[in-house]
PDB file of C-alpha atoms in Angstrom:
ATOM      1  CA  MET A   1       0.000   0.000   0.000  1.00 41.00           C
ATOM      2  CA  GLY A   2       2.761   2.463   0.916  1.00 42.00           C
ATOM      3  CA  GLN A   3       4.594   1.817  -2.369  1.00 47.00           C
ATOM      4  CA  GLN A   4       1.423   2.244  -4.399  1.00 50.00           C
ATOM      5  CA  ASN A   5       0.848   5.710  -2.891  1.00 53.00           C
ATOM      6  CA  ALA A   6       4.505   6.795  -2.792  1.00 78.00           C
ATOM      7  CA  LYS A   7       3.861   9.633  -5.259  1.00 90.00           C
ATOM      8  CA  LEU A   8       1.348  12.427  -5.157  1.00 94.00           C
ATOM      9  CA  LYS A   9      -1.172  12.537  -7.976  1.00 94.00           C
ATOM     10  CA  PRO A  10      -0.416  15.346 -10.466  1.00 95.00           C
ATOM     11  CA  GLU A  11      -3.486  17.390  -9.429  1.00 96.00           C
ATOM     12  CA  GLN A  12      -2.608  17.032  -5.717  1.00 96.00           C
ATOM     13  CA  LEU A  13       0.958  18.057  -6.455  1.00 97.00           C
ATOM     14  CA  GLU A  14      -0.129  21.159  -8.387  1.00 97.00           C
ATOM     15  CA  ASP A  15      -2.513  22.191  -5.610  1.00 97.00           C
ATOM     16  CA  LEU A  16       0.238  21.859  -2.985  1.00 97.00           C
ATOM     17  CA  VAL A  17       2.734  23.797  -5.113  1.00 97.00           C
ATOM     18  CA  LYS A  18       0.183  26.653  -5.140  1.00 97.00           C
ATOM     19  CA  GLU A  19      -0.676  26.357  -1.425  1.00 97.00           C
ATOM     20  CA  THR A  20       2.817  25.928   0.039  1.00 97.00           C
ATOM     21  CA  TYR A  21       6.344  27.288  -0.226  1.00 97.00           C
ATOM     22  CA  PHE A  22       7.685  23.913  -1.394  1.00 97.00           C
ATOM     23  CA  GLU A  23       8.816  22.896  -4.882  1.00 96.00           C
ATOM     24  CA  ARG A  24       7.451  19.791  -6.641  1.00 96.00           C
ATOM     25  CA  ASP A  25      10.476  17.607  -5.869  1.00 96.00           C
ATOM     26  CA  GLU A  26      10.459  18.642  -2.199  1.00 96.00           C
ATOM     27  CA  LEU A  27       6.764  17.811  -1.919  1.00 97.00           C
ATOM     28  CA  GLN A  28       7.327  14.370  -3.445  1.00 96.00           C
ATOM     29  CA  LYS A  29      10.170  13.675  -0.971  1.00 95.00           C
ATOM     30  CA  TRP A  30       8.073  14.813   1.999  1.00 95.00           C
ATOM     31  CA  TYR A  31       5.151  12.717   0.775  1.00 96.00           C
ATOM     32  CA  LYS A  32       7.308   9.620   0.351  1.00 95.00           C
ATOM     33  CA  GLY A  33       8.600  10.018   3.927  1.00 93.00           C
ATOM     34  CA  PHE A  34       5.121  10.719   5.283  1.00 95.00           C
ATOM     35  CA  ILE A  35       3.695   7.589   3.668  1.00 95.00           C
ATOM     36  CA  ARG A  36       6.692   5.535   4.832  1.00 93.00           C
ATOM     37  CA  ASP A  37       6.044   6.656   8.425  1.00 92.00           C
ATOM     38  CA  CYS A  38       2.242   6.690   8.114  1.00 94.00           C
ATOM     39  CA  PRO A  39       1.253   3.986   5.598  1.00 95.00           C
ATOM     40  CA  SER A  40      -2.431   4.761   6.132  1.00 95.00           C
ATOM     41  CA  GLY A  41      -1.788   8.327   5.005  1.00 95.00           C
ATOM     42  CA  LEU A  42      -2.876   9.622   8.415  1.00 97.00           C
ATOM     43  CA  LEU A  43      -0.956  10.602  11.543  1.00 97.00           C
ATOM     44  CA  ASP A  44      -2.874  10.331  14.808  1.00 97.00           C
ATOM     45  CA  ARG A  45      -2.271  12.256  18.033  1.00 97.00           C
ATOM     46  CA  THR A  46      -0.309   9.410  19.652  1.00 97.00           C
ATOM     47  CA  GLY A  47       2.035   9.107  16.671  1.00 95.00           C
ATOM     48  CA  PHE A  48       2.538  12.868  16.626  1.00 95.00           C
ATOM     49  CA  ILE A  49       3.385  12.907  20.340  1.00 96.00           C
ATOM     50  CA  ASN A  50       5.856  10.049  19.823  1.00 94.00           C
ATOM     51  CA  ILE A  51       7.701  12.141  17.239  1.00 92.00           C
ATOM     52  CA  TYR A  52       8.101  14.937  19.806  1.00 91.00           C
ATOM     53  CA  LYS A  53       9.298  12.440  22.394  1.00 93.00           C
ATOM     54  CA  GLN A  54      12.216  11.601  20.104  1.00 91.00           C
ATOM     55  CA  PHE A  55      13.277  15.256  20.033  1.00 89.00           C
ATOM     56  CA  PHE A  56      12.778  15.836  23.772  1.00 90.00           C
ATOM     57  CA  PRO A  57      13.759  12.608  25.543  1.00 90.00           C
ATOM     58  CA  ASP A  58      14.644  14.453  28.768  1.00 89.00           C
ATOM     59  CA  GLY A  59      11.419  16.444  28.988  1.00 91.00           C
ATOM     60  CA  ASN A  60       7.728  15.747  28.728  1.00 94.00           C
ATOM     61  CA  PRO A  61       6.453  16.951  25.337  1.00 94.00           C
ATOM     62  CA  GLU A  62       3.004  15.343  25.530  1.00 96.00           C
ATOM     63  CA  LYS A  63       0.945  18.456  26.315  1.00 96.00           C
ATOM     64  CA  PHE A  64       2.798  20.716  23.902  1.00 94.00           C
ATOM     65  CA  ALA A  65       2.709  18.151  21.099  1.00 95.00           C
ATOM     66  CA  SER A  66      -1.003  17.713  21.718  1.00 96.00           C
ATOM     67  CA  TYR A  67      -1.566  21.483  21.362  1.00 95.00           C
ATOM     68  CA  VAL A  68       0.499  21.576  18.157  1.00 94.00           C
ATOM     69  CA  PHE A  69      -1.427  18.570  16.838  1.00 96.00           C
ATOM     70  CA  GLY A  70      -4.632  20.577  17.281  1.00 95.00           C
ATOM     71  CA  VAL A  71      -3.304  23.347  15.035  1.00 95.00           C
ATOM     72  CA  PHE A  72      -2.080  20.897  12.377  1.00 96.00           C
ATOM     73  CA  ASP A  73      -5.420  19.046  12.386  1.00 97.00           C
ATOM     74  CA  LYS A  74      -7.295  21.717  10.436  1.00 95.00           C
ATOM     75  CA  ASN A  75     -10.472  19.689   9.863  1.00 96.00           C
ATOM     76  CA  LYS A  76     -10.517  18.490  13.499  1.00 95.00           C
ATOM     77  CA  ASP A  77     -11.017  14.829  12.593  1.00 98.00           C
ATOM     78  CA  GLY A  78      -8.384  13.584  15.056  1.00 97.00           C
ATOM     79  CA  THR A  79      -5.775  12.851  12.392  1.00 98.00           C
ATOM     80  CA  ILE A  80      -3.311  14.791  10.261  1.00 97.00           C
ATOM     81  CA  ASN A  81      -3.312  13.988   6.563  1.00 97.00           C
ATOM     82  CA  PHE A  82      -0.420  14.879   4.275  1.00 97.00           C
ATOM     83  CA  LYS A  83      -1.974  18.141   3.100  1.00 97.00           C
ATOM     84  CA  GLU A  84      -2.539  19.346   6.673  1.00 97.00           C
ATOM     85  CA  PHE A  85       0.995  18.313   7.588  1.00 96.00           C
ATOM     86  CA  ILE A  86       2.767  19.945   4.657  1.00 97.00           C
ATOM     87  CA  CYS A  87       0.727  23.175   4.789  1.00 96.00           C
ATOM     88  CA  ALA A  88       1.562  23.652   8.488  1.00 94.00           C
ATOM     89  CA  LEU A  89       5.208  22.771   7.858  1.00 93.00           C
ATOM     90  CA  SER A  90       5.323  25.248   4.985  1.00 95.00           C
ATOM     91  CA  ILE A  91       4.096  28.096   7.197  1.00 93.00           C
ATOM     92  CA  THR A  92       6.279  27.275  10.188  1.00 88.00           C
ATOM     93  CA  SER A  93       9.440  26.714   8.180  1.00 88.00           C
ATOM     94  CA  ARG A  94       9.149  29.083   5.216  1.00 92.00           C
ATOM     95  CA  GLY A  95       6.206  31.372   5.828  1.00 91.00           C
ATOM     96  CA  GLN A  96       6.331  35.136   6.103  1.00 92.00           C
ATOM     97  CA  ILE A  97       6.603  36.544   9.630  1.00 89.00           C
ATOM     98  CA  ASP A  98       2.869  37.390   9.806  1.00 91.00           C
ATOM     99  CA  GLU A  99       1.947  33.863   8.668  1.00 93.00           C
ATOM    100  CA  LYS A 100       4.183  32.377  11.352  1.00 90.00           C
ATOM    101  CA  LEU A 101       2.747  34.710  13.962  1.00 91.00           C
ATOM    102  CA  ASP A 102      -0.824  33.863  12.941  1.00 93.00           C
ATOM    103  CA  TRP A 103       0.050  30.168  13.179  1.00 93.00           C
ATOM    104  CA  ALA A 104       1.556  30.709  16.638  1.00 91.00           C
ATOM    105  CA  PHE A 105      -1.505  32.762  17.641  1.00 93.00           C
ATOM    106  CA  ASN A 106      -3.721  29.806  16.714  1.00 94.00           C
ATOM    107  CA  LEU A 107      -1.550  27.568  18.879  1.00 93.00           C
ATOM    108  CA  TYR A 108      -1.971  29.838  21.922  1.00 94.00           C
ATOM    109  CA  ASP A 109      -5.676  30.538  21.265  1.00 96.00           C
ATOM    110  CA  ILE A 110      -6.679  27.151  22.635  1.00 96.00           C
ATOM    111  CA  ASP A 111     -10.445  27.708  22.576  1.00 96.00           C
ATOM    112  CA  GLY A 112     -10.394  29.378  19.152  1.00 96.00           C
ATOM    113  CA  ASP A 113     -12.313  32.489  20.223  1.00 98.00           C
ATOM    114  CA  GLY A 114      -9.903  34.918  18.523  1.00 98.00           C
ATOM    115  CA  PHE A 115      -8.108  35.958  21.726  1.00 98.00           C
ATOM    116  CA  ILE A 116      -5.314  34.593  23.874  1.00 97.00           C
ATOM    117  CA  THR A 117      -6.112  34.763  27.573  1.00 97.00           C
ATOM    118  CA  ARG A 118      -3.474  34.613  30.322  1.00 97.00           C
ATOM    119  CA  GLU A 119      -4.740  31.134  31.174  1.00 97.00           C
ATOM    120  CA  GLU A 120      -4.341  29.911  27.598  1.00 96.00           C
ATOM    121  CA  MET A 121      -0.855  31.341  27.331  1.00 94.00           C
ATOM    122  CA  LEU A 122       0.060  29.875  30.703  1.00 95.00           C
ATOM    123  CA  SER A 123      -1.116  26.428  29.529  1.00 96.00           C
ATOM    124  CA  ILE A 124       1.108  26.588  26.447  1.00 94.00           C
ATOM    125  CA  VAL A 125       4.107  28.069  28.265  1.00 92.00           C
ATOM    126  CA  GLU A 126       3.841  25.427  31.017  1.00 93.00           C
ATOM    127  CA  ALA A 127       3.753  22.773  28.303  1.00 93.00           C
ATOM    128  CA  ILE A 128       6.859  24.255  26.653  1.00 91.00           C
ATOM    129  CA  TYR A 129       8.753  24.435  29.954  1.00 91.00           C
ATOM    130  CA  SER A 130       7.772  20.839  30.703  1.00 93.00           C
ATOM    131  CA  MET A 131       8.938  19.783  27.252  1.00 91.00           C
ATOM    132  CA  VAL A 132      12.364  21.439  27.321  1.00 87.00           C
ATOM    133  CA  GLY A 133      13.013  20.578  30.954  1.00 79.00           C
ATOM    134  CA  ASN A 134      16.471  21.772  31.991  1.00 76.00           C
ATOM    135  CA  MET A 135      17.779  21.966  28.408  1.00 78.00           C
ATOM    136  CA  VAL A 136      17.499  25.765  28.398  1.00 78.00           C
ATOM    137  CA  LYS A 137      18.861  28.189  30.996  1.00 81.00           C
ATOM    138  CA  LEU A 138      16.336  30.985  31.423  1.00 80.00           C
ATOM    139  CA  PRO A 139      16.852  34.513  32.734  1.00 84.00           C
ATOM    140  CA  GLU A 140      15.573  35.261  36.240  1.00 88.00           C
ATOM    141  CA  ASP A 141      12.538  37.167  34.930  1.00 85.00           C
ATOM    142  CA  GLU A 142      11.440  34.152  32.822  1.00 85.00           C
ATOM    143  CA  ASN A 143      12.476  31.179  34.947  1.00 88.00           C
ATOM    144  CA  THR A 144       8.866  30.143  35.644  1.00 91.00           C
ATOM    145  CA  PRO A 145       5.934  29.927  33.249  1.00 92.00           C
ATOM    146  CA  GLN A 146       4.060  32.516  35.339  1.00 95.00           C
ATOM    147  CA  LYS A 147       6.915  35.036  35.056  1.00 93.00           C
ATOM    148  CA  ARG A 148       7.194  34.468  31.298  1.00 90.00           C
ATOM    149  CA  VAL A 149       3.454  34.965  30.777  1.00 92.00           C
ATOM    150  CA  SER A 150       3.467  38.132  32.927  1.00 93.00           C
ATOM    151  CA  LYS A 151       6.368  39.496  30.914  1.00 90.00           C
ATOM    152  CA  ILE A 152       4.644  38.715  27.599  1.00 90.00           C
ATOM    153  CA  PHE A 153       1.344  40.240  28.708  1.00 93.00           C
ATOM    154  CA  SER A 154       3.012  43.399  30.021  1.00 92.00           C
ATOM    155  CA  LEU A 155       4.625  43.796  26.624  1.00 89.00           C
ATOM    156  CA  MET A 156       1.672  42.852  24.415  1.00 93.00           C
ATOM    157  CA  ASP A 157      -1.614  43.597  26.197  1.00 95.00           C
ATOM    158  CA  LYS A 158      -1.791  47.254  25.203  1.00 93.00           C
ATOM    159  CA  ASP A 159      -5.407  47.784  26.277  1.00 95.00           C
ATOM    160  CA  ASN A 160      -4.896  45.847  29.547  1.00 95.00           C
ATOM    161  CA  ASP A 161      -8.025  43.761  29.054  1.00 96.00           C
ATOM    162  CA  GLY A 162      -6.331  40.502  30.067  1.00 95.00           C
ATOM    163  CA  LYS A 163      -6.412  39.010  26.585  1.00 97.00           C
ATOM    164  CA  LEU A 164      -4.441  39.414  23.377  1.00 97.00           C
ATOM    165  CA  SER A 165      -5.975  40.051  19.990  1.00 97.00           C
ATOM    166  CA  VAL A 166      -4.220  38.821  16.851  1.00 96.00           C
ATOM    167  CA  GLN A 167      -2.962  42.359  16.216  1.00 96.00           C
ATOM    168  CA  GLU A 168      -1.631  42.817  19.769  1.00 96.00           C
ATOM    169  CA  PHE A 169       0.122  39.454  19.486  1.00 94.00           C
ATOM    170  CA  ARG A 170       1.650  40.301  16.095  1.00 93.00           C
ATOM    171  CA  ASP A 171       2.773  43.785  17.152  1.00 93.00           C
ATOM    172  CA  GLY A 172       4.184  42.571  20.464  1.00 92.00           C
ATOM    173  CA  ALA A 173       5.992  39.616  18.939  1.00 90.00           C
ATOM    174  CA  LYS A 174       7.657  41.844  16.367  1.00 88.00           C
ATOM    175  CA  LYS A 175       8.918  44.115  19.162  1.00 86.00           C
ATOM    176  CA  ASP A 176      10.276  41.214  21.229  1.00 78.00           C
ATOM    177  CA  PRO A 177      13.155  39.494  19.411  1.00 68.00           C
ATOM    178  CA  SER A 178      12.940  36.520  21.790  1.00 70.00           C
ATOM    179  CA  ILE A 179       9.463  35.635  20.508  1.00 69.00           C
ATOM    180  CA  VAL A 180      10.509  35.860  16.877  1.00 64.00           C
ATOM    181  CA  SER A 181      13.634  33.813  17.604  1.00 63.00           C
ATOM    182  CA  ALA A 182      11.527  31.255  19.492  1.00 61.00           C
ATOM    183  CA  LEU A 183       9.415  30.872  16.363  1.00 56.00           C
ATOM    184  CA  THR A 184      12.582  30.397  14.342  1.00 51.00           C
ATOM    185  CA  LEU A 185      13.841  27.769  16.794  1.00 45.00           C
ATOM    186  CA  TYR A 186      10.458  26.116  16.504  1.00 48.00           C
ATOM    187  CA  ASP A 187      10.951  25.690  12.751  1.00 49.00           C
ATOM    188  CA  GLY A 188      12.939  22.536  13.301  1.00 47.00           C
ATOM    189  CA  LEU A 189      10.452  20.998  15.714  1.00 49.00           C
ATOM    190  CA  VAL A 190       7.518  20.569  13.370  1.00 45.00           C
TER     191      VAL A 190
END
């Protein structure tokens, strides 16, 4: 089955060339690898989490990987198909800064209401800290998830309403090089 589907159909390939930042040959290579690892053509949450566990053997990536899975799974069917996978990878690895920031916003906006609350951000930041464990030495003002979230909100929440709009998130992230660099570091993790 995997061999039979080892190449994208021409119409699928053309659609993905238009929808992503990848060239035809890159898409075929990604597809071949995806089908090799997911012969059914679908990646479930458990499989996705296991991939993260390989990258973070000393931490606990389960919560973070689960949040990321939710952003990849555009149609919310509990699996990631190749198109969902490659479109998300295209944005996170080659997208313009606003595309990357919108993608990150969707990650933090857990309930999908168009705003990031302190609680939502704290959930994601706690998941990140749990995932990286002691791999990263953090400055004193960011050495706990609560401190990091307070710092981010003091920078971004311009109207002090306790939640971030897409625009506040974009503007704040562009002013804070650590957020943009975190997105760049993230490129290799998806």
